[in-house]
Structures are given as C-alpha cells and as structure tokens.
mmCIF file of C-alpha atoms and ligand atoms in Angstrom:
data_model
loop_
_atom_site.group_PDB
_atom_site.id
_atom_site.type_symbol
_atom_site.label_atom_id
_atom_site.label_comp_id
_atom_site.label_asym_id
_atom_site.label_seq_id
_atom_site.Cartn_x
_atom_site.Cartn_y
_atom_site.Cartn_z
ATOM 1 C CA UNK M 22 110.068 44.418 158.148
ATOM 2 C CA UNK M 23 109.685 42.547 154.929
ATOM 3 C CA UNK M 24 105.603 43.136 155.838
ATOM 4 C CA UNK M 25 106.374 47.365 156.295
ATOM 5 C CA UNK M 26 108.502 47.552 152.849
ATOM 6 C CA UNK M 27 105.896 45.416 150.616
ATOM 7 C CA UNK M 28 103.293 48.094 152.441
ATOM 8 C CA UNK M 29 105.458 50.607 151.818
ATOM 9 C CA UNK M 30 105.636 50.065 148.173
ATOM 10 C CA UNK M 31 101.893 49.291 147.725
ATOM 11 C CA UNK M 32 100.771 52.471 149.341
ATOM 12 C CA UNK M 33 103.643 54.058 147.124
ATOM 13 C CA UNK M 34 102.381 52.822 144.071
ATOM 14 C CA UNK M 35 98.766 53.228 145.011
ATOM 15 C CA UNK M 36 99.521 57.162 145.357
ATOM 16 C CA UNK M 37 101.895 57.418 142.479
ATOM 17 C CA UNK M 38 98.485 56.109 139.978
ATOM 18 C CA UNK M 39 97.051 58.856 141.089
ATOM 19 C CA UNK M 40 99.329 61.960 140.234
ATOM 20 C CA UNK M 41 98.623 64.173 138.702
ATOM 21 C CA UNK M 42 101.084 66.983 138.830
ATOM 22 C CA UNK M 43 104.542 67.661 138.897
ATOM 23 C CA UNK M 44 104.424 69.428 142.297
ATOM 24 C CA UNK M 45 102.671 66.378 143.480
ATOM 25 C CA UNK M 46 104.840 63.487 141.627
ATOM 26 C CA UNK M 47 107.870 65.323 144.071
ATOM 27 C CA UNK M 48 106.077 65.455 146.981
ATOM 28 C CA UNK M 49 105.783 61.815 146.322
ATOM 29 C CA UNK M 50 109.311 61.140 145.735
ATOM 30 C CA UNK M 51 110.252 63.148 148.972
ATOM 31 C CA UNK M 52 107.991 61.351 151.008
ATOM 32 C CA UNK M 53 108.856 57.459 149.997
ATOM 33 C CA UNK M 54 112.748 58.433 148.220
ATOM 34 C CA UNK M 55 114.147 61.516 150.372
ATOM 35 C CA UNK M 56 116.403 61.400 153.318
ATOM 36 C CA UNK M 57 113.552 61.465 155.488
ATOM 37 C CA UNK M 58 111.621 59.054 153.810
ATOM 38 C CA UNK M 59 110.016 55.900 154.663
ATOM 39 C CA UNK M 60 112.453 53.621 152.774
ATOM 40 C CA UNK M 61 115.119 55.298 154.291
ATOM 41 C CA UNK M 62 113.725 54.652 158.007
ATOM 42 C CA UNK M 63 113.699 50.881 157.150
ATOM 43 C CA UNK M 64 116.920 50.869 155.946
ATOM 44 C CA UNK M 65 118.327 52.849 159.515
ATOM 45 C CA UNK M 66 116.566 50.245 161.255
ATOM 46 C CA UNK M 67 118.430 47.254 159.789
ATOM 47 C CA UNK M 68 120.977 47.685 162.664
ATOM 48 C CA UNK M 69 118.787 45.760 164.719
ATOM 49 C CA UNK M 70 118.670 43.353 162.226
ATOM 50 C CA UNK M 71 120.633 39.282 162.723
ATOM 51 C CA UNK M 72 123.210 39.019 160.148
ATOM 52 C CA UNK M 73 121.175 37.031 158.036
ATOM 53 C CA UNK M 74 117.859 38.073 157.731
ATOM 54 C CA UNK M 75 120.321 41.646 156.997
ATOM 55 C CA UNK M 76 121.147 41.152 153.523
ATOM 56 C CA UNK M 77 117.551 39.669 152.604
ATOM 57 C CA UNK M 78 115.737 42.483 153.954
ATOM 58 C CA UNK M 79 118.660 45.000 152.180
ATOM 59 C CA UNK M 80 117.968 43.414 148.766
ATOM 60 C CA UNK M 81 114.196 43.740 149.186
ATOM 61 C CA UNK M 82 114.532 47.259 150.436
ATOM 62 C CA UNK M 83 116.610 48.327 147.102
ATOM 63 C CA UNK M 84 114.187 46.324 144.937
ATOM 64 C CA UNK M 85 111.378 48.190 146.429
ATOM 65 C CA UNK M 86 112.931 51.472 146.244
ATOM 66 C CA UNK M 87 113.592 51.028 142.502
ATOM 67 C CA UNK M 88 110.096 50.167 142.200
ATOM 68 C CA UNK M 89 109.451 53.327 143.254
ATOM 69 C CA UNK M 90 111.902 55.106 141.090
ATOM 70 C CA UNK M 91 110.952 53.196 138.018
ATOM 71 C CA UNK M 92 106.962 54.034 138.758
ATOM 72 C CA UNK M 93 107.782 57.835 139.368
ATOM 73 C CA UNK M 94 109.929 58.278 135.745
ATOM 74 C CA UNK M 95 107.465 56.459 134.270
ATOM 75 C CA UNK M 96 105.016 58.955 135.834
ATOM 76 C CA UNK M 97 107.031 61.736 135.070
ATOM 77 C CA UNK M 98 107.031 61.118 131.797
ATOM 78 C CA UNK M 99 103.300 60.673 130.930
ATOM 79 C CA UNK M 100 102.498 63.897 132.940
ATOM 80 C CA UNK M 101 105.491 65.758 130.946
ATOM 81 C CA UNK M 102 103.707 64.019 127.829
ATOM 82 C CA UNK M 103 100.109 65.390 128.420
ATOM 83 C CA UNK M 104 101.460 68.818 129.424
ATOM 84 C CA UNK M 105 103.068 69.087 126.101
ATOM 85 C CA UNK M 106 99.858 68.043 124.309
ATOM 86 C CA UNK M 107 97.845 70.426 126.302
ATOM 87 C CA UNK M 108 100.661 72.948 124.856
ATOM 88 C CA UNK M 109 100.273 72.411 121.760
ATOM 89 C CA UNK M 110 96.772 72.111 121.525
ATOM 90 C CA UNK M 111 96.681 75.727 122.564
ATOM 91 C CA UNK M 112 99.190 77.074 120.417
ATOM 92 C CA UNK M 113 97.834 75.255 117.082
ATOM 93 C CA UNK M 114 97.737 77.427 114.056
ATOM 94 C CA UNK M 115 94.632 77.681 112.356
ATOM 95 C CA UNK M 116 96.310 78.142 108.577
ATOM 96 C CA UNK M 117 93.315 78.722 106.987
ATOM 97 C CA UNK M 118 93.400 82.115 108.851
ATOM 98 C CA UNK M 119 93.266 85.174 106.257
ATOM 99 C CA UNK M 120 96.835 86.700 106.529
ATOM 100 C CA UNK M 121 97.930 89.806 107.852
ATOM 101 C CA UNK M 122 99.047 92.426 104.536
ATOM 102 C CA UNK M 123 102.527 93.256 104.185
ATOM 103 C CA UNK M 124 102.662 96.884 103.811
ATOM 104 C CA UNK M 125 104.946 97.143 101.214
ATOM 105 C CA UNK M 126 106.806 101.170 100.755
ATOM 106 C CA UNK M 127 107.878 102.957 97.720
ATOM 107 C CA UNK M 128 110.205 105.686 96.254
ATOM 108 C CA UNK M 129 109.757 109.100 98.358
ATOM 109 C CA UNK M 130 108.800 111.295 95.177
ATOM 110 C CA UNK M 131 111.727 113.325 95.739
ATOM 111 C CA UNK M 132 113.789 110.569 95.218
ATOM 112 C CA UNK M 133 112.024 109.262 92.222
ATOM 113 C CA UNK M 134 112.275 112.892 90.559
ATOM 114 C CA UNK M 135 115.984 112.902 91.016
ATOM 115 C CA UNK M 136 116.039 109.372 89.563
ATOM 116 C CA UNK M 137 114.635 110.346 86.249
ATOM 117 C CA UNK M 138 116.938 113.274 85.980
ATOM 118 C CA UNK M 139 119.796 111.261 86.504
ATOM 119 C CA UNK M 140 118.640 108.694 83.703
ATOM 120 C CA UNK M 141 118.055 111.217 81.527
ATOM 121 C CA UNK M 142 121.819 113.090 82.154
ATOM 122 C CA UNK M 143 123.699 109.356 82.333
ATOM 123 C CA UNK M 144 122.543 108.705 78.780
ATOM 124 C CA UNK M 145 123.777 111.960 77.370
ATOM 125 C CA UNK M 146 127.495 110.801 79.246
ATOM 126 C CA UNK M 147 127.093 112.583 82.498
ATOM 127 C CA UNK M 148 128.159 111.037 85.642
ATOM 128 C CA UNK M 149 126.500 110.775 89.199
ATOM 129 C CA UNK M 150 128.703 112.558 91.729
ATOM 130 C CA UNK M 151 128.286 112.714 95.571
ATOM 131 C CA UNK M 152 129.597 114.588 98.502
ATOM 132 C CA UNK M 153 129.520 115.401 101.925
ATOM 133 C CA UNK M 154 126.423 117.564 103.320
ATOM 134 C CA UNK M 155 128.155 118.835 106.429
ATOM 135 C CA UNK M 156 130.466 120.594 103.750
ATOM 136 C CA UNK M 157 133.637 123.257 104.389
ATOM 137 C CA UNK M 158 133.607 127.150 104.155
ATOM 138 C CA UNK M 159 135.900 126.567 101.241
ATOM 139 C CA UNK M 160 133.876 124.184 99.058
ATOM 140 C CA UNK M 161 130.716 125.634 99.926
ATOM 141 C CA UNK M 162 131.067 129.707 99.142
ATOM 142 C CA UNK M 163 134.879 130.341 98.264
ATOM 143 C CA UNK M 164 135.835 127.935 95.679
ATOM 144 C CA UNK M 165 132.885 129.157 94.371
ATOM 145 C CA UNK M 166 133.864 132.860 93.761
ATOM 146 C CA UNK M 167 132.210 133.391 97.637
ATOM 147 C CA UNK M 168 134.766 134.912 99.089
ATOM 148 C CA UNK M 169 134.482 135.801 102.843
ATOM 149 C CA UNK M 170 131.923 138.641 102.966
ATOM 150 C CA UNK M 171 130.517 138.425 99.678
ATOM 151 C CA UNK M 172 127.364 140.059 99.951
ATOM 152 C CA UNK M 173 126.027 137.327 97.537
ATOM 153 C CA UNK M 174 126.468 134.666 100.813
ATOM 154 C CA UNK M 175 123.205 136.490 102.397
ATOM 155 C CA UNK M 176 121.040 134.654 99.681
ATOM 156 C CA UNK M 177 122.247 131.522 100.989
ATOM 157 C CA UNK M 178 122.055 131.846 105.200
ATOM 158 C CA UNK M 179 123.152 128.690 106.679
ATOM 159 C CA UNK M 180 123.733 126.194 109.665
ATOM 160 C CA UNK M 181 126.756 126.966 110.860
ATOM 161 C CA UNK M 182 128.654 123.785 113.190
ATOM 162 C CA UNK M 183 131.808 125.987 113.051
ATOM 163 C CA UNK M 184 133.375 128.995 111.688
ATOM 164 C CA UNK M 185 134.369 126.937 108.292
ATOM 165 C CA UNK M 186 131.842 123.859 108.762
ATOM 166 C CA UNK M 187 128.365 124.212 107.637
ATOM 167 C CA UNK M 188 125.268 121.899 106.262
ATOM 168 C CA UNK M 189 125.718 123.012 102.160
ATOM 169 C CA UNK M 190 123.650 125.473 101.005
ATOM 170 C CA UNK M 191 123.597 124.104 97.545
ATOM 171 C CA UNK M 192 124.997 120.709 95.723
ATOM 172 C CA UNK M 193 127.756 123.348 94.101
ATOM 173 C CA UNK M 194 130.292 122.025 96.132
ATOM 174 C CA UNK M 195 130.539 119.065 94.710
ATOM 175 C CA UNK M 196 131.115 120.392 91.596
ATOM 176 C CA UNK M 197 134.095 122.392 93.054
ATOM 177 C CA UNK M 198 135.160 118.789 95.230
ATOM 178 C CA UNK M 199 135.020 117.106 91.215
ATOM 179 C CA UNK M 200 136.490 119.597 89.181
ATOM 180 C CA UNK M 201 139.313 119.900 92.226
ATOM 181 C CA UNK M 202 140.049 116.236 92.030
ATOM 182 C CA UNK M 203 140.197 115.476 88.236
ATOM 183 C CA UNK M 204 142.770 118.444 88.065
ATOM 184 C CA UNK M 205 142.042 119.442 84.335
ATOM 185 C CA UNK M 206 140.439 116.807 83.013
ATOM 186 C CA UNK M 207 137.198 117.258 80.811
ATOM 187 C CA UNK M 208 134.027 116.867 83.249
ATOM 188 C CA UNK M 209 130.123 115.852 82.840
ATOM 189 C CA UNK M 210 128.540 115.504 85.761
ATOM 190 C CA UNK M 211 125.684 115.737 87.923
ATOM 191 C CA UNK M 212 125.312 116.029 91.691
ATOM 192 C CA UNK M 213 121.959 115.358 92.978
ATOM 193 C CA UNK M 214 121.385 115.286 97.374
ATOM 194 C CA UNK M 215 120.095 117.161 99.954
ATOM 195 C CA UNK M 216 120.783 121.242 100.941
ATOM 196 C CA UNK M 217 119.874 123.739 104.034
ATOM 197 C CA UNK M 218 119.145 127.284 104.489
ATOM 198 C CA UNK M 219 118.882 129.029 107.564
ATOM 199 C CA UNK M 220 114.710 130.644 105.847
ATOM 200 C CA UNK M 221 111.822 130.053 107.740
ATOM 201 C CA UNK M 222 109.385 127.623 106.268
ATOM 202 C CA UNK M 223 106.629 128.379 104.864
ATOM 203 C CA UNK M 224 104.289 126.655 101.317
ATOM 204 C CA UNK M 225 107.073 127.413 99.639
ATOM 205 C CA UNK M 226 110.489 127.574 101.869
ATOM 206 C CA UNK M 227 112.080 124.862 103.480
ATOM 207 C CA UNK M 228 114.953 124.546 105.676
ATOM 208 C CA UNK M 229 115.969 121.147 103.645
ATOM 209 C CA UNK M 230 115.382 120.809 100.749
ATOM 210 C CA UNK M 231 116.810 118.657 97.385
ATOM 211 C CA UNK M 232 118.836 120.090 94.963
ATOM 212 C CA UNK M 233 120.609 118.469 91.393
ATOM 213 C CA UNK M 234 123.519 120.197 89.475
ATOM 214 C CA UNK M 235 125.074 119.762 86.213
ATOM 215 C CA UNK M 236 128.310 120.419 84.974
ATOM 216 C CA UNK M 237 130.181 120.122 81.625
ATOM 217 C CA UNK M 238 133.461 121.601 81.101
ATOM 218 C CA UNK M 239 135.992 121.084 78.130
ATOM 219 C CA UNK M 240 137.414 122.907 75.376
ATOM 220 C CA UNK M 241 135.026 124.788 72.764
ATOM 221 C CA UNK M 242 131.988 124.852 75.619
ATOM 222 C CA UNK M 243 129.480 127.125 74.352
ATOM 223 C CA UNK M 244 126.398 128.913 75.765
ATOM 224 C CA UNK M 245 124.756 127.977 72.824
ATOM 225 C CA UNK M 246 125.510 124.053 74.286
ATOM 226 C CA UNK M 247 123.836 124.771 78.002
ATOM 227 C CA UNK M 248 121.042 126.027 75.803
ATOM 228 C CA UNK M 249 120.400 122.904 73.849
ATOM 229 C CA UNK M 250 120.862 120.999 76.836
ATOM 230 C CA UNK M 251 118.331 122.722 78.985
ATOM 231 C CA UNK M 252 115.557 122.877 76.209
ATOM 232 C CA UNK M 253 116.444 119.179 75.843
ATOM 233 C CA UNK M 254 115.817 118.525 79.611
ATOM 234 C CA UNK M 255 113.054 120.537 79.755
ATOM 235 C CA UNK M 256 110.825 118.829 76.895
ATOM 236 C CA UNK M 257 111.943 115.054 78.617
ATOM 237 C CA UNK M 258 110.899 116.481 81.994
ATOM 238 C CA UNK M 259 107.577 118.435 81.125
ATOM 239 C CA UNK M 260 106.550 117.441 77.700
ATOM 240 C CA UNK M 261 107.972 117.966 73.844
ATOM 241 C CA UNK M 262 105.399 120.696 73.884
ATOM 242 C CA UNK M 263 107.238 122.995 76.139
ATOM 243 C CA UNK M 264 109.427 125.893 75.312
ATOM 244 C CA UNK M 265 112.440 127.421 77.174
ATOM 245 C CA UNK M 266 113.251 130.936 77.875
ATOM 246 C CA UNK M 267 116.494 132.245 79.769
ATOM 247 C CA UNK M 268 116.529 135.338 81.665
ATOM 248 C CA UNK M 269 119.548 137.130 82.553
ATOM 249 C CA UNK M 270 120.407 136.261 86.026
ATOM 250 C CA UNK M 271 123.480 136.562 88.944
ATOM 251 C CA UNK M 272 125.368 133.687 90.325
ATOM 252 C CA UNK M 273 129.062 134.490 91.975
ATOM 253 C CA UNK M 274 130.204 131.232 89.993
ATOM 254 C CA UNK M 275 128.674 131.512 86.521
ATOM 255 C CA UNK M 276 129.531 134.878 84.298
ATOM 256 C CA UNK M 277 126.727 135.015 82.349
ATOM 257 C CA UNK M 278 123.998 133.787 84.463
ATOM 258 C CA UNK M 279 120.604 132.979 83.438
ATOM 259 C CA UNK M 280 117.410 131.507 84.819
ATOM 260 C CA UNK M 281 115.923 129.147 82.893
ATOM 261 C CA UNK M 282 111.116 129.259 82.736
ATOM 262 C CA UNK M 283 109.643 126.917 80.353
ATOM 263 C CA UNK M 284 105.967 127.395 78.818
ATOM 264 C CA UNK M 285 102.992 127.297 81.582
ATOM 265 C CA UNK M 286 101.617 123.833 81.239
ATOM 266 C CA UNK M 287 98.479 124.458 81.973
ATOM 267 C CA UNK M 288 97.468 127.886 79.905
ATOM 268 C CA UNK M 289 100.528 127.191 77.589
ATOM 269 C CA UNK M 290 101.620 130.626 77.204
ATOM 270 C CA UNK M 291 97.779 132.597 77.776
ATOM 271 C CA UNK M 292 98.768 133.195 81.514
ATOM 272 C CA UNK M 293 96.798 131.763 84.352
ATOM 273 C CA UNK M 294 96.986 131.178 87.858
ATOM 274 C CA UNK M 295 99.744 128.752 87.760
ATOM 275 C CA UNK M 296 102.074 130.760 85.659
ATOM 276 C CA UNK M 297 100.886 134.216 88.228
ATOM 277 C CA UNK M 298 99.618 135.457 84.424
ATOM 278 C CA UNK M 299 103.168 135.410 83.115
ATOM 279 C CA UNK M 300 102.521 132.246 80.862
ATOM 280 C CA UNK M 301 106.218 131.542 82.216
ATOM 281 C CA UNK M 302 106.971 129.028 85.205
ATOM 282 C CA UNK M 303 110.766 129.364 86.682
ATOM 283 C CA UNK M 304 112.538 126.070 86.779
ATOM 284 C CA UNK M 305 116.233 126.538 87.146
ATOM 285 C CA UNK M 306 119.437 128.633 87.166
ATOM 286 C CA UNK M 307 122.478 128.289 85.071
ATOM 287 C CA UNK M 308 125.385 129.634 83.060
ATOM 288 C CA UNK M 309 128.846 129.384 81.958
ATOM 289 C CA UNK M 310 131.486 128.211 84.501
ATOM 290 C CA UNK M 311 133.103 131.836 86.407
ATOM 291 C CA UNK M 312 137.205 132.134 84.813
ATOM 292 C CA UNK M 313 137.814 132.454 88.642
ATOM 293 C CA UNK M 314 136.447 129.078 89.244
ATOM 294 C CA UNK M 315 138.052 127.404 86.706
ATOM 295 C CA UNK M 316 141.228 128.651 87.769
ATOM 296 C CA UNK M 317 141.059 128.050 91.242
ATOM 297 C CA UNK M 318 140.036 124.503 90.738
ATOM 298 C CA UNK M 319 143.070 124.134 88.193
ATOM 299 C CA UNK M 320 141.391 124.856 85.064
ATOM 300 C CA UNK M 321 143.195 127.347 82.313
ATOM 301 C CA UNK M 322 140.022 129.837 81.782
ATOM 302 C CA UNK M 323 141.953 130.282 78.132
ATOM 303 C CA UNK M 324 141.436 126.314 77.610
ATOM 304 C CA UNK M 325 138.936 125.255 79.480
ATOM 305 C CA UNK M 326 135.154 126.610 79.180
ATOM 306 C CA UNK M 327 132.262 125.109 80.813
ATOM 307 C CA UNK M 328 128.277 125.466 81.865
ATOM 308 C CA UNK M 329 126.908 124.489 85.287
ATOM 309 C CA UNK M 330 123.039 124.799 85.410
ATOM 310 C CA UNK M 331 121.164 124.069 89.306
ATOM 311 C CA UNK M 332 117.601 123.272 89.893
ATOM 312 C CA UNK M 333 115.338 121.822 93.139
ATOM 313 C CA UNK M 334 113.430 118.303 92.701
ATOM 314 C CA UNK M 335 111.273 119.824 95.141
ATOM 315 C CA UNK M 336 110.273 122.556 93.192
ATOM 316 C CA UNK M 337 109.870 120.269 90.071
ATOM 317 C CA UNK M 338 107.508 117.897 91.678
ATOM 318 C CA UNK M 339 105.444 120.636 93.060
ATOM 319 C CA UNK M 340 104.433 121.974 89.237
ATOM 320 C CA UNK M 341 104.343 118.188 87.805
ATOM 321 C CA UNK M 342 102.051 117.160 90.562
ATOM 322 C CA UNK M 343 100.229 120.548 91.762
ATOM 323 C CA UNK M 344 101.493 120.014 95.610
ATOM 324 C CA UNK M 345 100.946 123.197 97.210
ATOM 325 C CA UNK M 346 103.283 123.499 99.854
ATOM 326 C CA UNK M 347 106.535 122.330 100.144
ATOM 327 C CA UNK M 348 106.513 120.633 103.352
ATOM 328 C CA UNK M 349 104.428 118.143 102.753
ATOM 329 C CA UNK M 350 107.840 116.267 100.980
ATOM 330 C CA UNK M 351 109.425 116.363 104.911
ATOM 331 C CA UNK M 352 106.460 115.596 106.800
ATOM 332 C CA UNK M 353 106.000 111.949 105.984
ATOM 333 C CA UNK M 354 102.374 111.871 106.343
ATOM 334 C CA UNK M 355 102.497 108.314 104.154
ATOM 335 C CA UNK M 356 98.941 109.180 103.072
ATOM 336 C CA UNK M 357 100.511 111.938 100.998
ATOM 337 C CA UNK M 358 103.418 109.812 99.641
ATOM 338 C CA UNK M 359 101.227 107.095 99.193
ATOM 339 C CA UNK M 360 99.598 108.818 96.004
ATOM 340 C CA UNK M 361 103.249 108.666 93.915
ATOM 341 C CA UNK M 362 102.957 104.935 94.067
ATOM 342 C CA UNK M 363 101.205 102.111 92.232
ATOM 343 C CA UNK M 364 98.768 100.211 94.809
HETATM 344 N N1 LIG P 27 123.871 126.773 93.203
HETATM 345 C C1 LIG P 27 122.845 127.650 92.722
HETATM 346 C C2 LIG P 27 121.815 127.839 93.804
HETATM 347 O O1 LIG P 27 121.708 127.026 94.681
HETATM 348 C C3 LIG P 27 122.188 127.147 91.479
HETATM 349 C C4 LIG P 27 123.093 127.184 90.292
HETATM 350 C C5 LIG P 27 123.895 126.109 89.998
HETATM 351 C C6 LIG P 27 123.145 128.305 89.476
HETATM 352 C C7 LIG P 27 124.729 126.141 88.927
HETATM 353 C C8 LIG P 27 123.981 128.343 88.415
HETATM 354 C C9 LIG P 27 124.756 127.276 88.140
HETATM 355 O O2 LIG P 27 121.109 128.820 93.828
#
C-alpha cells in the first residue's frame, strides 16, 4: 500500500506540472481528491489493514493527499496569475492615443436673445417673472379684458386640454398672475418663455414659439415713458442708429395700443427688400395698461397707470441674423445652431 500511495502521488504530481487549465487542474483534483478518487480507494481499503501497519499507512495517506492539495493551490494560483497577465496585456491602454473631442453645446439662440433682453430690462429695475405654460382660461384671455367670446380670442387660436386649460397663447398671463399677487403694489417686470397657437406653420408661423413681456405700473405712468423705453430698447437691441415709430394698434388689454417698427437696417429708411419697401421693420406691440385690467387685478385705474409692451425673440433673431424661416429655431438641426456659437 505504502508502494500504491507514493505512486499515487508521483503520477499526481507528474500530471499536476503539466496543467495547464483550470478545467484541467479540476479534473485533476477529482481524479486523485474526489470521493471517487484514488486516495480515497486506499483509504477504504485500510479495513483490511493489521492494527498497526493501520495508523502508518493513515498518516502517509493524509501526507500524500496534502501533497496533492498543496501542489494543486499552488497550481491554481500560477494559472489564475498568467490568466490575469494575459488580461491585462489585452486590455492595456495605449495613452499616447489622440483623444476622442468632447463636443461641447451652447446657448439655443432663442435663449441667448431672451438673455440679453433680460440684462438689458434688470438694469433699468425690472424683474424676471415666470409662470405656468399650460395656463387657465382666466389668466390667459379674461383677466386680460378676453372675456368669453371676445371676437379678439380668434387672433390667438389655441390648444385646448380642457374647457378652461390651455397651452398660453402669449406670456400676458403672467403679467395678470404678478400684478394679481402683489395686490397694488408698484410693478416692473418682464416675463420671457415659451407660447402656442393653434396656425399652421409655415417660414414665418409656428405653433411654439418665444415670447418676452414688459410691464411697469405705478402712479404718474405716462405714454410718453413706454416711448422712451422702447426707443431705448430698440437702439441697445439693433444699433444707436435706429429710430422708432409707433403705429396705432388693438390689444383687448392695452387702451391705446400701438405697434412699435424701428428703421430698416439694411436700406435705413430708402426701402428694400427687407423692409417690403416700407423702410419700416415691425418689432413689437404695446400700450398703456386697459382701466379694466387694472381693476380686475386690484389696481385703482384713478391711481394706478401702467404700460405693457410684447414682442417674439423669434422674430428678433430672424432680422438680426437674416434666418428665413422660422422653424429652423424648433428643428434642432445643430448645424444651424451651431453658427450662434464661438468654435
Ligand atoms: N400679448 C400680445 C400678443 O401676444 C402682445 C402685447 C403685450 C401687446 C403687451 C401689448 C402689450 O400679441
């Protein structure tokens, strides 16, 4: 017996120098280590055994077994070694590699348009307001001097989620929402954000588009004030060069209402193309807050006087940038928005 274990364990050892696998290394272990195995039919024959040789050959049997055991870790462990190498020989990075670019984005015009509004209003004291777009019957058309079945709503078709819930048809609302809240308090503000209309697109029509409003109300507001402002806002947007004109005009909520053009840019008054030979361009549409409106947002009309003036980014970028159609701000083709950024 002590003959058939020291074979064993040579013939063991012999086969275990010569792994190379893991699917091997356990075949290994099966056929020396398992239940089966060929230490384990020595040790079932010890029965047969005297009582003294019994012990001997039961010591030798354990020694050889962790012979085994020891040789297989050890095994195990320089194949799990060389795998890893092989590993990470095929995953090594080669950092002198050129990089992939980072596309980096930018401001969607749009945005940037309404941005330099804003800067301008903040610094003569106006406020940024928001509100909801998904905006009430009430806000939208009757605090506005809309009332149900105004004739004056079919200018302004909308989406319609319910009877009294509808995506705005202007940034007005807002105004109403502020002027509502402050409840008499003195107001400058500005509301810039998205607006529908139920129109079908076309160059110059879009179902969304951007809008920004302005409103100032306090005591001793004068037309002669939304004048200055707009001429002032006009030459920051477009250039000192540029003159104003207003045109008598019809909103529900402003009483009078005027349009504002400024001076064609590019004929500067001759007429051209641009200005369809008018040597006017039309850039917004204002006037002094409706008594109605004040009142019904808890203003006293005999106190309180105001101007409101409302005009579409989308609009303004087309003239400062000559984009000729108006989709091209909702399409996202970023070849298009790529030209309103540096690099
Ligand atoms: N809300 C108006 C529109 O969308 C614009 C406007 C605002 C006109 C404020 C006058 C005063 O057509």
């Amino acid at each position: 017996m002590k003959d058939q274990l020291q074979a064993i364990e040579k013939e063991a050892l012999e086969q275990i120098a010569q792994i190379e696998t893991l699917k091997d290394l356990q075949d290994v272990q099966v056929t020396y280590l398992g239940k089966k195995g060929s230490i384990t039919g020595v040790l079932r024959g010890m029965g047969k055994l005297s009582p003294e040789e019994r012990p001997v050959i039961g010591e030798m049997a354990n020694k050889v077994r962790e012979s085994i055991q020891t040789n297989l870790a050890e095994k195990k462990e320089a194949i799990e070694l060389k795998e890893l190498e092989i590993q990470l020989e095929a995953e090594k990075i080669d950092v002198t590699l050129p990089g992939r670019p980072v596309r980096v984005g930018g401001t969607h015009i749009l945005h940037s348009i309404i941005e330099e509004i804003e800067d301008h209003f903040i610094g003569l004291g106006y406020e940024v307001k928001e509100g909801p777009e998904v905006e009430t019957d009430y806000y939208n058309f009757e605090a506005l001097n809309l009332p149900k079945g105004h004739p004056a709503r079919d200018m302004q078709d909308s989406f319609y989620i319910t009877n009294e819930l509808l995506l705005r048809t202007h940034t007005s609302p807002v105004q109403a929402r502020t002027m509502n809240a402050l409840d008499g308090e003195p107001i400058r503000m500005i509301c810039p954000g998205k607006v529908y209309r139920r129109d079908s697109d076309d160059a110059t029509h879009s179902h969304q588009f951007t809008q920004i409003e302005g409103l100032y109300v306090d005591k001793n507001v004068r037309m002669s004030d939304l004048k200055g402002t707009l001429d002032l806002f006009a030459k920051k947007m477009f250039g000192t060069d540029r003159e104003i004109r207003l045109r008598p005009s019809f909103f529900p909520f402003t009483e009078p209402s005027v349009e504002m053009d400024i001076s064609c840019k590019v004929c500067s008054g001759e007429g051209c193309s641009v200005c369809k030979k008018t040597g006017w361009i039309e850039i917004l549409g204002a006037g002094m807050v409706h008594p109605k409106v004040l009142e019904m947002a808890g203003y006293d009309p005999k106190v309180y006087t105001g101007f409101a003036f409302g005009m579409g980014p989308d609009r303004i970028a087309m003239l400062k940038y000559g984009v000729d159609d108006i989709r091209r701000f909702y399409t996202n083709d970023v070849r298009f928005l790529q030209q309103f950024h540096e690099a």
